[in-house]
Tab-separated table of N, CA and C in Angstrom:
chain	number	residue	atom	x	y	z
A	1	MET	N	52.986	-96.868	58.326
A	1	MET	CA	53.129	-98.249	57.884
A	1	MET	C	52.793	-99.175	59.044
A	2	SER	N	51.832	-100.054	58.845
A	2	SER	CA	51.444	-100.978	59.916
A	2	SER	C	52.234	-102.269	59.796
A	3	ALA	N	52.544	-102.829	60.934
A	3	ALA	CA	53.324	-104.075	60.951
A	3	ALA	C	52.378	-105.270	60.958
A	4	ARG	N	52.776	-106.312	60.233
A	4	ARG	CA	52.007	-107.562	60.237
A	4	ARG	C	52.320	-108.316	61.509
A	5	PRO	N	51.356	-109.083	62.003
A	5	PRO	CA	51.683	-109.986	63.116
A	5	PRO	C	52.782	-110.942	62.665
A	6	PRO	N	53.661	-111.395	63.563
A	6	PRO	CA	54.808	-112.224	63.168
A	6	PRO	C	54.442	-113.549	62.508
A	7	ASP	N	53.254	-114.104	62.780
A	7	ASP	CA	52.899	-115.399	62.201
A	7	ASP	C	52.180	-115.275	60.857
A	8	GLU	N	51.925	-114.071	60.402
A	8	GLU	CA	51.222	-113.870	59.144
A	8	GLU	C	52.225	-113.598	58.031
A	9	ARG	N	52.250	-114.452	57.042
A	9	ARG	CA	53.172	-114.294	55.919
A	9	ARG	C	52.457	-113.621	54.762
A	10	PRO	N	53.214	-112.947	53.924
A	10	PRO	CA	52.584	-112.348	52.749
A	10	PRO	C	52.091	-113.438	51.798
A	11	GLN	N	51.029	-113.144	51.095
A	11	GLN	CA	50.481	-114.089	50.122
A	11	GLN	C	51.367	-114.088	48.873
A	12	PRO	N	51.514	-115.244	48.209
A	12	PRO	CA	52.316	-115.278	46.983
A	12	PRO	C	51.680	-114.414	45.895
A	13	ALA	N	52.531	-113.760	45.093
A	13	ALA	CA	52.036	-112.897	44.024
A	13	ALA	C	51.278	-113.711	42.967
A	14	ARG	N	51.816	-114.883	42.620
A	14	ARG	CA	51.167	-115.787	41.664
A	14	ARG	C	50.993	-117.135	42.333
A	15	PRO	N	49.902	-117.328	43.075
A	15	PRO	CA	49.739	-118.590	43.813
A	15	PRO	C	49.563	-119.790	42.886
A	16	THR	N	50.083	-120.915	43.348
A	16	THR	CA	49.954	-122.172	42.611
A	16	THR	C	48.594	-122.784	42.918
A	17	PRO	N	47.839	-123.188	41.902
A	17	PRO	CA	46.563	-123.860	42.151
A	17	PRO	C	46.803	-125.189	42.885
A	18	PRO	N	46.073	-125.463	43.954
A	18	PRO	CA	46.296	-126.691	44.729
A	18	PRO	C	46.226	-127.966	43.891
A	19	LEU	N	45.361	-127.997	42.873
A	19	LEU	CA	45.211	-129.191	42.037
A	19	LEU	C	46.522	-129.582	41.350
A	20	LEU	N	47.393	-128.633	41.092
A	20	LEU	CA	48.665	-128.933	40.429
A	20	LEU	C	49.510	-129.914	41.249
A	21	PHE	N	49.375	-129.862	42.574
A	21	PHE	CA	50.174	-130.746	43.421
A	21	PHE	C	49.732	-132.203	43.325
A	22	LEU	N	48.575	-132.451	42.701
A	22	LEU	CA	48.155	-133.821	42.427
A	22	LEU	C	49.132	-134.490	41.465
A	23	PHE	N	49.763	-133.711	40.610
A	23	PHE	CA	50.658	-134.249	39.590
A	23	PHE	C	52.142	-134.097	39.946
A	24	LEU	N	52.462	-133.119	40.773
A	24	LEU	CA	53.871	-132.818	41.028
A	24	LEU	C	54.582	-133.848	41.896
A	25	ASP	N	53.861	-134.632	42.678
A	25	ASP	CA	54.519	-135.642	43.509
A	25	ASP	C	54.513	-137.026	42.866
A	26	LEU	N	54.009	-137.136	41.653
A	26	LEU	CA	54.008	-138.439	40.981
A	26	LEU	C	55.407	-139.015	40.770
A	27	PRO	N	56.425	-138.219	40.431
A	27	PRO	CA	57.763	-138.819	40.296
A	27	PRO	C	58.244	-139.471	41.593
A	28	PHE	N	57.962	-138.834	42.725
A	28	PHE	CA	58.347	-139.401	44.013
A	28	PHE	C	57.601	-140.709	44.265
A	29	GLY	N	56.285	-140.692	44.064
A	29	GLY	CA	55.489	-141.901	44.275
A	29	GLY	C	55.892	-143.029	43.346
A	30	ALA	N	56.219	-142.689	42.100
A	30	ALA	CA	56.633	-143.715	41.147
A	30	ALA	C	57.968	-144.342	41.553
A	31	ALA	N	58.904	-143.512	41.988
A	31	ALA	CA	60.216	-144.034	42.395
A	31	ALA	C	60.102	-144.924	43.621
A	32	VAL	N	59.332	-144.491	44.598
A	32	VAL	CA	59.152	-145.293	45.813
A	32	VAL	C	58.406	-146.581	45.477
A	33	GLY	N	57.377	-146.478	44.659
A	33	GLY	CA	56.628	-147.669	44.265
A	33	GLY	C	57.485	-148.667	43.512
A	34	TYR	N	58.343	-148.175	42.644
A	34	TYR	CA	59.242	-149.044	41.890
A	34	TYR	C	60.162	-149.809	42.837
A	35	ALA	N	60.770	-149.080	43.773
A	35	ALA	CA	61.713	-149.721	44.701
A	35	ALA	C	61.013	-150.600	45.730
A	36	MET	N	59.776	-150.278	46.039
A	36	MET	CA	59.050	-151.004	47.079
A	36	MET	C	58.334	-152.237	46.536
A	37	ILE	N	57.896	-152.174	45.278
A	37	ILE	CA	57.057	-153.244	44.745
A	37	ILE	C	57.727	-153.975	43.576
A	38	ALA	N	58.065	-153.246	42.525
A	38	ALA	CA	58.585	-153.883	41.313
A	38	ALA	C	59.955	-154.507	41.526
A	39	MET	N	60.876	-153.761	42.110
A	39	MET	CA	62.238	-154.270	42.271
A	39	MET	C	62.290	-155.566	43.084
A	40	PRO	N	61.708	-155.613	44.284
A	40	PRO	CA	61.766	-156.879	45.036
A	40	PRO	C	61.084	-158.037	44.302
A	41	TYR	N	59.975	-157.748	43.618
A	41	TYR	CA	59.277	-158.802	42.881
A	41	TYR	C	60.176	-159.387	41.799
A	42	TRP	N	60.783	-158.512	40.991
A	42	TRP	CA	61.625	-159.000	39.894
A	42	TRP	C	62.859	-159.737	40.418
A	43	LEU	N	63.439	-159.238	41.488
A	43	LEU	CA	64.624	-159.905	42.025
A	43	LEU	C	64.277	-161.282	42.588
A	44	ARG	N	63.186	-161.378	43.325
A	44	ARG	CA	62.776	-162.688	43.865
A	44	ARG	C	62.412	-163.640	42.735
A	45	ALA	N	61.709	-163.127	41.717
A	45	ALA	CA	61.344	-163.974	40.575
A	45	ALA	C	62.582	-164.466	39.835
A	46	GLY	N	63.664	-163.702	39.907
A	46	GLY	CA	64.909	-164.094	39.265
A	46	GLY	C	65.780	-164.989	40.120
A	47	GLY	N	65.299	-165.342	41.316
A	47	GLY	CA	66.028	-166.267	42.170
A	47	GLY	C	66.955	-165.625	43.185
A	48	VAL	N	66.900	-164.318	43.350
A	48	VAL	CA	67.730	-163.642	44.351
A	48	VAL	C	67.176	-163.978	45.725
A	49	SER	N	68.073	-164.288	46.648
A	49	SER	CA	67.629	-164.660	48.003
A	49	SER	C	66.935	-163.483	48.687
A	50	LEU	N	66.086	-163.812	49.626
A	50	LEU	CA	65.365	-162.785	50.373
A	50	LEU	C	66.337	-161.871	51.121
A	51	ALA	N	67.434	-162.425	51.607
A	51	ALA	CA	68.438	-161.612	52.306
A	51	ALA	C	69.072	-160.601	51.354
A	52	GLU	N	69.381	-161.035	50.131
A	52	GLU	CA	69.963	-160.116	49.154
A	52	GLU	C	68.955	-159.056	48.718
A	53	VAL	N	67.706	-159.445	48.540
A	53	VAL	CA	66.664	-158.483	48.190
A	53	VAL	C	66.548	-157.442	49.303
A	54	GLY	N	66.596	-157.901	50.545
A	54	GLY	CA	66.534	-156.980	51.675
A	54	GLY	C	67.717	-156.029	51.704
A	55	ALA	N	68.891	-156.530	51.384
A	55	ALA	CA	70.088	-155.676	51.364
A	55	ALA	C	69.998	-154.625	50.262
A	56	VAL	N	69.542	-155.036	49.081
A	56	VAL	CA	69.395	-154.088	47.972
A	56	VAL	C	68.316	-153.055	48.316
A	57	SER	N	67.226	-153.503	48.898
A	57	SER	CA	66.150	-152.581	49.281
A	57	SER	C	66.618	-151.594	50.348
A	58	ALA	N	67.332	-152.077	51.342
A	58	ALA	CA	67.827	-151.192	52.398
A	58	ALA	C	68.763	-150.134	51.821
A	59	THR	N	69.615	-150.552	50.903
A	59	THR	CA	70.521	-149.603	50.258
A	59	THR	C	69.738	-148.603	49.421
A	60	ALA	N	68.761	-149.093	48.676
A	60	ALA	CA	67.965	-148.212	47.816
A	60	ALA	C	67.200	-147.168	48.624
A	61	PHE	N	66.713	-147.539	49.790
A	61	PHE	CA	65.927	-146.593	50.587
A	61	PHE	C	66.769	-145.735	51.522
A	62	ALA	N	68.061	-145.973	51.594
A	62	ALA	CA	68.939	-145.180	52.461
A	62	ALA	C	68.865	-143.673	52.179
A	63	PRO	N	68.764	-143.229	50.920
A	63	PRO	CA	68.695	-141.781	50.686
A	63	PRO	C	67.523	-141.094	51.390
A	64	HIS	N	66.450	-141.818	51.648
A	64	HIS	CA	65.311	-141.201	52.329
A	64	HIS	C	65.665	-140.831	53.765
A	65	GLY	N	66.544	-141.592	54.380
A	65	GLY	CA	66.987	-141.269	55.733
A	65	GLY	C	68.150	-140.291	55.764
A	66	LEU	N	68.956	-140.317	54.718
A	66	LEU	CA	70.146	-139.471	54.666
A	66	LEU	C	69.907	-138.098	54.046
A	67	LYS	N	68.720	-137.884	53.486
A	67	LYS	CA	68.462	-136.621	52.787
A	67	LYS	C	68.622	-135.398	53.678
A	68	LEU	N	68.518	-135.580	54.971
A	68	LEU	CA	68.691	-134.437	55.864
A	68	LEU	C	70.087	-133.838	55.754
A	69	LEU	N	71.012	-134.564	55.142
A	69	LEU	CA	72.363	-134.048	54.946
A	69	LEU	C	72.450	-133.068	53.774
A	70	TRP	N	71.593	-133.215	52.752
A	70	TRP	CA	71.691	-132.337	51.592
A	70	TRP	C	70.446	-131.509	51.302
A	71	VAL	N	69.295	-131.911	51.775
A	71	VAL	CA	68.072	-131.170	51.467
A	71	VAL	C	68.091	-129.730	52.001
A	72	PRO	N	68.711	-129.438	53.143
A	72	PRO	CA	68.761	-128.028	53.568
A	72	PRO	C	69.443	-127.104	52.557
A	73	LEU	N	70.253	-127.657	51.678
A	73	LEU	CA	70.900	-126.829	50.659
A	73	LEU	C	69.883	-126.208	49.700
A	74	LEU	N	68.709	-126.823	49.585
A	74	LEU	CA	67.661	-126.270	48.720
A	74	LEU	C	67.194	-124.906	49.210
A	75	ASP	N	67.330	-124.647	50.502
A	75	ASP	CA	66.868	-123.382	51.071
A	75	ASP	C	67.877	-122.251	50.916
A	76	LEU	N	69.045	-122.529	50.352
A	76	LEU	CA	70.062	-121.494	50.203
A	76	LEU	C	69.770	-120.534	49.057
A	77	GLY	N	68.937	-120.941	48.148
A	77	GLY	CA	68.660	-120.088	46.994
A	77	GLY	C	67.187	-120.021	46.683
A	78	GLN	N	66.894	-119.364	45.603
A	78	GLN	CA	65.508	-119.192	45.171
A	78	GLN	C	65.165	-120.095	43.986
A	79	ARG	N	65.924	-121.125	43.763
A	79	ARG	CA	65.776	-121.946	42.573
A	79	ARG	C	65.086	-123.285	42.847
A	80	ARG	N	64.055	-123.283	43.647
A	80	ARG	CA	63.394	-124.538	43.989
A	80	ARG	C	62.705	-125.170	42.783
A	81	LYS	N	62.177	-124.347	41.879
A	81	LYS	CA	61.561	-124.888	40.661
A	81	LYS	C	62.602	-125.615	39.808
A	82	VAL	N	63.782	-125.050	39.733
A	82	VAL	CA	64.856	-125.681	38.960
A	82	VAL	C	65.239	-127.013	39.607
A	83	TRP	N	65.374	-127.006	40.934
A	83	TRP	CA	65.682	-128.250	41.653
A	83	TRP	C	64.609	-129.293	41.380
A	84	TYR	N	63.349	-128.871	41.491
A	84	TYR	CA	62.257	-129.829	41.283
A	84	TYR	C	62.316	-130.414	39.873
A	85	LEU	N	62.404	-129.560	38.867
A	85	LEU	CA	62.401	-130.036	37.481
A	85	LEU	C	63.611	-130.918	37.183
A	86	ALA	N	64.764	-130.530	37.685
A	86	ALA	CA	65.968	-131.341	37.455
A	86	ALA	C	65.843	-132.705	38.129
A	87	MET	N	65.339	-132.730	39.344
A	87	MET	CA	65.232	-133.998	40.067
A	87	MET	C	64.127	-134.882	39.492
A	88	ALA	N	63.014	-134.294	39.060
A	88	ALA	CA	61.949	-135.092	38.436
A	88	ALA	C	62.451	-135.719	37.136
A	89	THR	N	63.201	-134.945	36.354
A	89	THR	CA	63.764	-135.456	35.110
A	89	THR	C	64.782	-136.563	35.384
A	90	ALA	N	65.652	-136.323	36.359
A	90	ALA	CA	66.664	-137.334	36.704
A	90	ALA	C	66.010	-138.605	37.232
A	91	THR	N	64.967	-138.459	38.042
A	91	THR	CA	64.264	-139.630	38.573
A	91	THR	C	63.676	-140.460	37.434
A	92	ALA	N	63.016	-139.803	36.507
A	92	ALA	CA	62.425	-140.519	35.376
A	92	ALA	C	63.510	-141.228	34.563
A	93	ALA	N	64.603	-140.542	34.295
A	93	ALA	CA	65.685	-141.136	33.505
A	93	ALA	C	66.294	-142.341	34.230
A	94	LEU	N	66.509	-142.219	35.528
A	94	LEU	CA	67.101	-143.321	36.292
A	94	LEU	C	66.172	-144.525	36.363
A	95	LEU	N	64.870	-144.295	36.485
A	95	LEU	CA	63.921	-145.417	36.505
A	95	LEU	C	63.881	-146.121	35.154
A	96	VAL	N	63.947	-145.345	34.083
A	96	VAL	CA	63.995	-145.955	32.738
A	96	VAL	C	65.275	-146.773	32.594
A	97	LEU	N	66.406	-146.200	32.992
A	97	LEU	CA	67.674	-146.927	32.898
A	97	LEU	C	67.650	-148.210	33.731
A	98	ALA	N	67.108	-148.128	34.940
A	98	ALA	CA	67.026	-149.329	35.787
A	98	ALA	C	66.161	-150.392	35.120
A	99	SER	N	65.093	-149.969	34.488
A	99	SER	CA	64.201	-150.917	33.820
A	99	SER	C	64.833	-151.555	32.592
A	100	LEU	N	65.834	-150.894	32.042
A	100	LEU	CA	66.496	-151.399	30.839
A	100	LEU	C	67.732	-152.236	31.131
A	101	VAL	N	68.088	-152.380	32.393
A	101	VAL	CA	69.259	-153.194	32.736
A	101	VAL	C	68.981	-154.630	32.301
A	102	PRO	N	69.839	-155.172	31.441
A	102	PRO	CA	69.613	-156.553	31.020
A	102	PRO	C	69.897	-157.506	32.183
A	103	ASP	N	68.965	-158.344	32.483
A	103	ASP	CA	69.105	-159.326	33.551
A	103	ASP	C	69.584	-158.689	34.859
A	104	PRO	N	68.688	-157.986	35.568
A	104	PRO	CA	69.073	-157.319	36.814
A	104	PRO	C	69.727	-158.248	37.834
A	105	VAL	N	69.380	-159.531	37.800
A	105	VAL	CA	69.959	-160.484	38.743
A	105	VAL	C	71.463	-160.625	38.497
A	106	GLN	N	71.869	-160.678	37.234
A	106	GLN	CA	73.290	-160.806	36.896
A	106	GLN	C	74.036	-159.471	37.000
A	107	ASN	N	73.307	-158.369	36.978
A	107	ASN	CA	73.887	-157.023	37.073
A	107	ASN	C	73.338	-156.320	38.319
A	108	LEU	N	73.320	-157.044	39.423
A	108	LEU	CA	72.676	-156.550	40.644
A	108	LEU	C	73.284	-155.247	41.148
A	109	TRP	N	74.604	-155.116	41.060
A	109	TRP	CA	75.248	-153.894	41.553
A	109	TRP	C	74.813	-152.684	40.734
A	110	LEU	N	74.730	-152.817	39.412
A	110	LEU	CA	74.313	-151.715	38.550
A	110	LEU	C	72.839	-151.395	38.773
A	111	TYR	N	72.019	-152.430	38.799
A	111	TYR	CA	70.588	-152.248	39.013
A	111	TYR	C	70.329	-151.568	40.359
A	112	GLY	N	70.968	-152.064	41.407
A	112	GLY	CA	70.802	-151.467	42.731
A	112	GLY	C	71.284	-150.030	42.787
A	113	ALA	N	72.386	-149.740	42.107
A	113	ALA	CA	72.908	-148.366	42.089
A	113	ALA	C	71.944	-147.416	41.390
A	114	LEU	N	71.346	-147.853	40.281
A	114	LEU	CA	70.395	-147.007	39.554
A	114	LEU	C	69.134	-146.753	40.380
A	115	VAL	N	68.626	-147.789	41.032
A	115	VAL	CA	67.422	-147.619	41.854
A	115	VAL	C	67.732	-146.727	43.064
A	116	THR	N	68.906	-146.874	43.644
A	116	THR	CA	69.307	-146.028	44.772
A	116	THR	C	69.446	-144.578	44.334
A	117	ALA	N	70.068	-144.354	43.191
A	117	ALA	CA	70.199	-142.992	42.671
A	117	ALA	C	68.820	-142.386	42.388
A	118	ALA	N	67.898	-143.201	41.884
A	118	ALA	CA	66.539	-142.712	41.638
A	118	ALA	C	65.854	-142.307	42.940
A	119	GLN	N	66.125	-143.034	44.015
A	119	GLN	CA	65.543	-142.665	45.307
A	119	GLN	C	66.130	-141.339	45.804
A	120	ALA	N	67.429	-141.139	45.581
A	120	ALA	CA	68.070	-139.884	46.005
A	120	ALA	C	67.498	-138.691	45.234
A	121	THR	N	67.335	-138.838	43.920
A	121	THR	CA	66.778	-137.732	43.147
A	121	THR	C	65.298	-137.531	43.455
A	122	ALA	N	64.569	-138.613	43.666
A	122	ALA	CA	63.147	-138.496	43.968
A	122	ALA	C	62.914	-137.790	45.298
A	123	THR	N	63.680	-138.152	46.316
A	123	THR	CA	63.465	-137.543	47.626
A	123	THR	C	63.910	-136.082	47.641
A	124	THR	N	64.915	-135.747	46.827
A	124	THR	CA	65.336	-134.350	46.719
A	124	THR	C	64.280	-133.532	45.978
A	125	GLY	N	63.745	-134.077	44.907
A	125	GLY	CA	62.663	-133.408	44.186
A	125	GLY	C	61.418	-133.252	45.042
A	126	HIS	N	61.136	-134.260	45.852
A	126	HIS	CA	59.991	-134.203	46.756
A	126	HIS	C	60.159	-133.065	47.764
A	127	ALA	N	61.375	-132.902	48.286
A	127	ALA	CA	61.642	-131.812	49.228
A	127	ALA	C	61.476	-130.450	48.547
A	128	ALA	N	61.958	-130.330	47.303
A	128	ALA	CA	61.789	-129.080	46.563
A	128	ALA	C	60.311	-128.804	46.318
A	129	ASN	N	59.556	-129.849	46.002
A	129	ASN	CA	58.120	-129.698	45.791
A	129	ASN	C	57.422	-129.242	47.072
A	130	ASN	N	57.808	-129.804	48.204
A	130	ASN	CA	57.213	-129.384	49.473
A	130	ASN	C	57.515	-127.919	49.761
A	131	ALA	N	58.744	-127.485	49.460
A	131	ALA	CA	59.094	-126.075	49.657
A	131	ALA	C	58.257	-125.186	48.744
A	132	LEU	N	58.088	-125.613	47.503
A	132	LEU	CA	57.254	-124.847	46.579
A	132	LEU	C	55.809	-124.774	47.069
A	133	MET	N	55.314	-125.886	47.596
A	133	MET	CA	53.953	-125.891	48.120
A	133	MET	C	53.819	-124.892	49.263
A	134	ALA	N	54.800	-124.862	50.151
A	134	ALA	CA	54.752	-123.960	51.298
A	134	ALA	C	54.848	-122.498	50.883
A	135	LEU	N	55.629	-122.235	49.855
A	135	LEU	CA	55.898	-120.844	49.482
A	135	LEU	C	54.964	-120.281	48.421
A	136	THR	N	54.364	-121.136	47.602
A	136	THR	CA	53.585	-120.617	46.468
A	136	THR	C	52.087	-120.859	46.582
A	137	THR	N	51.648	-121.409	47.688
A	137	THR	CA	50.226	-121.690	47.879
A	137	THR	C	49.632	-120.673	48.850
A	138	ARG	N	48.458	-120.166	48.528
A	138	ARG	CA	47.781	-119.231	49.442
A	138	ARG	C	47.467	-119.955	50.744
A	139	ALA	N	47.471	-119.217	51.831
A	139	ALA	CA	47.247	-119.802	53.161
A	139	ALA	C	45.957	-120.619	53.200
A	140	GLU	N	44.905	-120.108	52.606
A	140	GLU	CA	43.617	-120.813	52.651
A	140	GLU	C	43.590	-122.058	51.762
A	141	ASP	N	44.581	-122.225	50.892
A	141	ASP	CA	44.633	-123.385	49.999
A	141	ASP	C	45.654	-124.439	50.421
A	142	LYS	N	46.385	-124.209	51.493
A	142	LYS	CA	47.451	-125.136	51.888
A	142	LYS	C	46.925	-126.535	52.216
A	143	GLY	N	45.786	-126.628	52.866
A	143	GLY	CA	45.209	-127.934	53.182
A	143	GLY	C	44.836	-128.705	51.923
A	144	LYS	N	44.241	-128.017	50.950
A	144	LYS	CA	43.903	-128.665	49.675
A	144	LYS	C	45.164	-129.130	48.957
A	145	ALA	N	46.180	-128.263	48.911
A	145	ALA	CA	47.424	-128.614	48.227
A	145	ALA	C	48.065	-129.837	48.881
A	146	ALA	N	48.071	-129.880	50.200
A	146	ALA	CA	48.650	-131.028	50.914
A	146	ALA	C	47.858	-132.302	50.620
A	147	GLY	N	46.545	-132.207	50.556
A	147	GLY	CA	45.713	-133.373	50.241
A	147	GLY	C	45.975	-133.892	48.842
A	148	PHE	N	46.084	-132.984	47.869
A	148	PHE	CA	46.395	-133.401	46.498
A	148	PHE	C	47.782	-134.030	46.418
A	149	SER	N	48.736	-133.455	47.135
A	149	SER	CA	50.098	-133.993	47.138
A	149	SER	C	50.119	-135.410	47.709
A	150	MET	N	49.428	-135.629	48.803
A	150	MET	CA	49.370	-136.957	49.421
A	150	MET	C	48.706	-137.955	48.478
A	151	SER	N	47.644	-137.546	47.806
A	151	SER	CA	46.973	-138.432	46.842
A	151	SER	C	47.914	-138.810	45.711
A	152	SER	N	48.714	-137.858	45.267
A	152	SER	CA	49.669	-138.098	44.193
A	152	SER	C	50.701	-139.137	44.612
A	153	ARG	N	51.216	-139.001	45.814
A	153	ARG	CA	52.219	-139.952	46.309
A	153	ARG	C	51.642	-141.352	46.410
A	154	LYS	N	50.446	-141.454	46.947
A	154	LYS	CA	49.823	-142.767	47.121
A	154	LYS	C	49.497	-143.407	45.778
A	155	ALA	N	49.087	-142.620	44.817
A	155	ALA	CA	48.805	-143.164	43.483
A	155	ALA	C	50.085	-143.695	42.863
A	156	GLY	N	51.185	-142.988	43.062
A	156	GLY	CA	52.468	-143.448	42.504
A	156	GLY	C	52.926	-144.736	43.138
A	157	VAL	N	52.795	-144.851	44.459
A	157	VAL	CA	53.238	-146.058	45.146
A	157	VAL	C	52.371	-147.246	44.758
A	158	ARG	N	51.073	-147.043	44.698
A	158	ARG	CA	50.188	-148.158	44.344
A	158	ARG	C	50.306	-148.509	42.867
A	159	GLY	N	50.627	-147.514	42.044
A	159	GLY	CA	50.733	-147.780	40.613
A	159	GLY	C	52.088	-148.322	40.212
A	160	GLY	N	53.087	-148.229	41.139
A	160	GLY	CA	54.454	-148.639	40.809
A	160	GLY	C	54.555	-150.069	40.719
């Protein structure tokens, strides 16, 4: 039995086509785009002060900095697909709920909480997607998969 060099990993049995990652990061891009573009626009249009918009935005984006506290838990098991699907579904549901809040200016705490929760689920799903990309993509396709993933994120942010 010959030993593999330590830096060579086995190829996945059923590799993921790199093109699939063009679509898998759309929930993350949509959530970030919503919080970065739509939310501040609607709040300012509703008469919310720039300071309050900044406070709501800072709170909404906090999960992106704090995710290092919970994202390592994704590596404890083999259920990254389940994590991804659950977080993508939760992100979509939270964005719909945030969009349905009647008069976000008058319900700022609820609106901000929903957008913040969407950022937490989006960033967790994004981490699960990155793990899936690393583990299920053939070595020679990793660059393509990363390029498709980046395109997906940018399309979501610009489309949000």
